[in-house]
Coordinates of C-alpha atoms in Angstrom, one line a residue:
V12 CA 8.6 -9.7 -24.7
M13 CA 9.6 -10.4 -28.3
Y14 CA 11.9 -13.3 -29.2
G15 CA 12.5 -13.5 -32.9
S16 CA 9.1 -13.0 -34.5
R17 CA 7.1 -14.4 -31.5
K18 CA 5.7 -12.5 -28.5
Y19 CA 5.8 -14.2 -25.1
A20 CA 4.2 -13.3 -21.8
V21 CA 6.5 -12.7 -18.9
T22 CA 5.4 -14.8 -15.9
R23 CA 8.5 -14.9 -13.8
I24 CA 11.4 -12.5 -12.9
N25 CA 14.5 -14.4 -11.9
S26 CA 17.3 -11.8 -11.9
L27 CA 17.9 -8.3 -13.2
M28 CA 20.5 -6.8 -10.8
A29 CA 21.2 -3.8 -13.1
P30 CA 22.1 -0.5 -11.4
N31 CA 21.3 1.3 -14.7
I32 CA 17.7 0.3 -14.6
T33 CA 16.0 3.5 -13.3
N34 CA 12.5 2.8 -14.5
L35 CA 10.8 -0.6 -14.3
T36 CA 7.3 -1.7 -15.2
I37 CA 6.5 -5.2 -14.1
P38 CA 3.8 -6.6 -16.5
N39 CA 0.5 -7.8 -15.0
T40 CA 1.3 -11.3 -16.4
V41 CA 4.1 -11.8 -13.8
R42 CA 3.2 -14.4 -11.1
K43 CA 6.6 -15.1 -9.4
I44 CA 9.4 -12.8 -8.4
D45 CA 12.4 -14.8 -7.2
A46 CA 14.7 -13.9 -4.2
D47 CA 17.0 -11.0 -4.9
A48 CA 15.5 -10.7 -8.4
L49 CA 15.5 -6.9 -8.5
D50 CA 18.5 -6.4 -6.2
L51 CA 20.9 -3.5 -7.0
C52 CA 18.5 -1.9 -9.5
G53 CA 18.5 1.9 -9.6
F54 CA 14.7 2.7 -9.7
S55 CA 13.1 4.9 -7.0
T56 CA 9.5 3.5 -7.4
L57 CA 8.4 -0.1 -7.6
T58 CA 4.9 -1.5 -8.3
I59 CA 4.1 -5.1 -7.5
P60 CA 1.2 -6.1 -9.7
V61 CA -2.0 -7.7 -8.3
G62 CA -1.4 -11.0 -10.0
V63 CA 1.9 -11.9 -8.3
T64 CA 1.5 -15.0 -6.1
S65 CA 5.0 -15.7 -5.0
V66 CA 7.8 -13.3 -3.8
G67 CA 11.2 -14.5 -2.7
S68 CA 13.1 -12.8 0.1
G69 CA 15.0 -9.6 -0.6
I70 CA 13.4 -9.0 -4.0
A71 CA 14.5 -5.4 -3.8
M72 CA 16.4 -5.3 -0.6
N73 CA 19.6 -3.6 -1.8
C74 CA 18.2 -0.9 -4.1
P75 CA 19.7 2.3 -2.7
N76 CA 17.4 4.7 -4.6
L77 CA 14.1 2.9 -3.8
T78 CA 11.8 5.2 -1.8
T79 CA 8.2 4.2 -2.8
V80 CA 6.5 0.8 -3.1
Y81 CA 3.0 0.2 -4.5
Y82 CA 2.2 -3.2 -3.2
N83 CA -0.8 -4.6 -5.1
A84 CA -0.2 -8.4 -5.0
K85 CA -3.6 -9.8 -3.8
S86 CA -2.4 -12.9 -2.1
A87 CA 1.3 -13.4 -2.6
T88 CA 3.2 -15.7 -0.3
Q89 CA 6.9 -16.4 0.2
P90 CA 8.4 -19.8 -0.6
T91 CA 9.0 -22.1 2.4
G92 CA 12.3 -21.4 4.0
S93 CA 12.5 -18.0 2.4
C94 CA 13.1 -15.8 5.5
G95 CA 13.9 -12.2 4.8
N96 CA 12.4 -8.7 4.3
L97 CA 11.5 -7.8 0.7
F98 CA 12.5 -4.2 0.3
S99 CA 15.3 -1.8 0.9
W100 CA 15.6 0.1 4.2
T101 CA 15.5 3.3 2.1
V102 CA 11.7 2.9 1.5
R103 CA 9.7 5.7 3.1
N104 CA 6.3 5.3 1.3
V105 CA 4.4 2.1 1.2
I106 CA 0.9 2.1 -0.5
I107 CA -0.9 -1.2 0.0
G108 CA -3.6 -1.7 -2.7
D109 CA -7.3 -2.0 -1.8
S110 CA -7.6 -5.6 -3.1
V111 CA -4.6 -6.9 -1.1
E112 CA -5.6 -9.9 1.1
H113 CA -2.3 -11.1 2.3
I114 CA 0.8 -9.1 3.5
P115 CA 3.6 -11.7 3.4
G116 CA 4.9 -13.4 6.4
C117 CA 5.0 -16.8 8.1
F118 CA 6.3 -18.7 11.1
C119 CA 9.9 -18.8 9.9
G120 CA 10.2 -15.0 10.0
E121 CA 9.5 -13.4 6.6
R122 CA 9.2 -9.7 7.2
A123 CA 7.7 -7.9 4.2
F124 CA 8.4 -4.3 5.1
S125 CA 10.7 -4.8 8.1
Y126 CA 13.5 -2.4 8.9
C127 CA 12.2 0.3 6.5
K128 CA 13.4 2.9 9.0
N129 CA 12.1 5.9 7.0
L130 CA 8.6 4.6 6.9
R131 CA 6.4 6.9 9.1
S132 CA 2.8 5.8 8.4
I133 CA 0.9 2.9 6.9
V134 CA -2.7 2.2 5.8
I135 CA -3.9 -1.4 6.2
P136 CA -6.9 -1.7 3.8
S137 CA -10.2 -3.3 4.7
S138 CA -9.5 -6.2 2.3
V139 CA -6.5 -7.5 4.3
E140 CA -7.2 -10.9 5.8
Q141 CA -3.6 -11.9 6.9
I142 CA -0.7 -9.8 8.0
G143 CA 2.5 -11.8 8.2
V144 CA 4.7 -12.3 11.3
D145 CA 7.0 -9.4 12.0
A146 CA 5.8 -7.7 8.8
F147 CA 6.8 -4.2 10.0
V148 CA 9.3 -5.1 12.7
G149 CA 12.2 -2.7 13.0
C150 CA 10.4 0.2 11.4
K151 CA 11.6 2.4 14.2
N152 CA 10.1 5.6 12.9
L153 CA 6.7 4.2 12.1
D154 CA 4.5 6.6 14.0
T155 CA 0.9 6.2 12.6
V156 CA -1.1 3.1 11.6
Y157 CA -4.5 3.3 9.9
Y158 CA -6.0 -0.1 10.6
N159 CA -9.0 -1.0 8.4
A160 CA -8.8 -4.8 8.1
I161 CA -12.3 -6.0 8.8
N162 CA -11.5 -9.5 10.0
C163 CA -7.8 -10.3 9.9
T164 CA -7.3 -14.0 10.8
T165 CA -3.6 -14.2 11.4
R166 CA -2.6 -15.2 15.0
Y167 CA 0.7 -14.3 16.6
S168 CA 2.8 -15.1 19.6
R169 CA 3.8 -12.5 22.1
Y170 CA 7.1 -12.0 20.3
D171 CA 6.2 -11.7 16.6
G172 CA 3.2 -9.5 16.0
P173 CA 3.4 -7.5 12.7
F174 CA 4.3 -4.3 14.5
H175 CA 6.5 -5.9 17.2
T176 CA 9.3 -3.5 18.5
T177 CA 7.8 -0.4 16.8
N178 CA 6.8 2.7 18.6
I179 CA 3.4 3.6 17.4
S180 CA 2.0 6.9 18.6
M181 CA -1.4 6.9 16.9
L182 CA -3.6 4.0 15.8
F183 CA -6.7 4.8 13.8
I184 CA -9.3 1.9 13.8
G185 CA -11.8 1.9 10.9
D186 CA -15.5 1.8 11.4
S187 CA -15.9 -1.6 9.9
V188 CA -13.2 -3.5 11.9
Q189 CA -14.8 -6.5 13.5
K190 CA -11.8 -8.2 15.1
I191 CA -8.2 -7.5 16.2
H192 CA -5.9 -10.2 17.2
L193 CA -4.0 -10.0 20.5
Y194 CA -0.4 -8.7 19.9
T195 CA -1.2 -7.2 16.5
I196 CA -0.2 -3.8 18.0
D197 CA 0.8 -4.3 21.6
T198 CA 2.0 -0.9 22.5
V199 CA 0.5 2.4 21.3
Q200 CA 0.1 5.9 22.8
T201 CA -3.3 7.0 21.4
V202 CA -6.1 5.1 19.6
F203 CA -8.9 6.7 17.7
S204 CA -11.7 4.2 17.0
K205 CA -14.4 5.0 14.5
N206 CA -16.3 1.9 15.3
T207 CA -19.3 2.3 17.6
T208 CA -19.1 -1.4 18.4
P209 CA -15.8 -2.5 20.1
P210 CA -13.9 -4.8 17.9
V211 CA -13.6 -8.3 19.3
V212 CA -10.2 -9.2 20.6
D213 CA -9.1 -12.7 19.4
C214 CA -7.3 -14.1 22.4
Y215 CA -6.0 -17.3 20.8
V216 CA -2.2 -16.9 20.4
R217 CA 0.3 -19.0 18.6
D218 CA 2.8 -20.9 20.8
Y219 CA 6.1 -19.3 19.9
G220 CA 8.0 -21.4 17.3
Y221 CA 5.1 -23.8 16.9
N222 CA 2.0 -24.2 14.8
S223 CA -0.2 -24.6 17.9
Y224 CA -2.4 -22.2 19.8
S225 CA -3.4 -21.4 23.3
Y226 CA -6.1 -19.2 24.7
V227 CA -5.0 -16.3 26.9
T228 CA -7.5 -15.5 29.6
N229 CA -7.9 -12.0 31.0
A230 CA -6.1 -10.5 28.0
K231 CA -5.9 -6.8 27.2
I232 CA -5.8 -5.6 23.6
F233 CA -2.8 -3.3 24.4
T234 CA -0.1 -4.7 26.7
G235 CA 1.5 -1.3 27.4
T236 CA 0.3 1.1 30.0
G237 CA -1.0 4.6 29.5
T238 CA -2.8 4.0 26.2
N239 CA -5.5 6.6 25.5
V240 CA -8.5 5.5 23.5
V241 CA -11.0 7.9 21.9
V242 CA -14.3 6.3 20.8
P243 CA -17.3 7.6 18.9
C244 CA -19.9 9.6 20.8
G245 CA -22.4 7.3 22.5
S246 CA -20.2 4.2 22.6
L247 CA -18.2 4.9 25.7
S248 CA -20.1 2.5 27.9
A249 CA -19.8 -0.3 25.3
Y250 CA -16.0 -0.1 25.3
Q251 CA -15.7 0.3 29.1
S252 CA -17.8 -2.9 29.5
Q253 CA -15.4 -5.0 27.4
Y254 CA -12.6 -6.4 29.5
A255 CA -10.0 -6.5 26.7
W256 CA -10.4 -2.7 26.4
S257 CA -10.7 -1.9 30.1
N258 CA -7.1 -1.2 31.0
N259 CA -7.0 1.9 28.8
S260 CA -8.0 5.5 29.5
I261 CA -11.2 5.6 27.4
S262 CA -13.0 8.8 26.4
D263 CA -15.5 9.7 23.7
D264 CA -15.5 12.4 21.1
C265 CA -18.7 14.0 22.1
V266 CA -18.7 17.8 21.8
N267 CA -20.5 19.7 24.5
V268 CA -22.6 22.4 22.8

């Protein structure tokens, strides 16, 4: 921005709250977006740049025209004690960038895309290493998840996985996924895995409300009953031999010629 005759880089957005702002470009120099900073603005599309490292709760939670979010912040976190979803419930399209490593969330309950009731599908890129607690909770129409995170390290309790309380119909697991944590997606109707090697199920769970962990023995990757799992041709026995996958109805995608 220009101030007098000098040009300054914008590194922080504190507050706009202007309904007449219908088009907003956040510069790549921005590192921090404060809580409620973009509230009440009139834009329909919002892009969070890759360099943003801190996002306050409700940065665009009351933007009635917001429908599409391009979330590119590589490793943004929310300040301690900041406990709220980031975006308006009107959001129906979320595109998470291929370099994103952290989808915000922590033990006190930040929920990055929670209660976006018009959101129907989401792609988790292979770059993602952490998905915050309750990140998509309350997205009641979220139907399809494309899960490509190779080695997500976040651990959850039984009550706060990122897709807790959602009703996922289809889960697509990418061919490079190495590990899935227990309670990441606890209930789903149909799973299509492209991985010939069954992803390892991390059975260490966080004790609810505490920063301590316990190991769950005899754990199943999906806690619901009746999950159908379709695996690559030739890998059926590998999945059937893994206890964590064994409570599912498993079939392969071999085609009889």
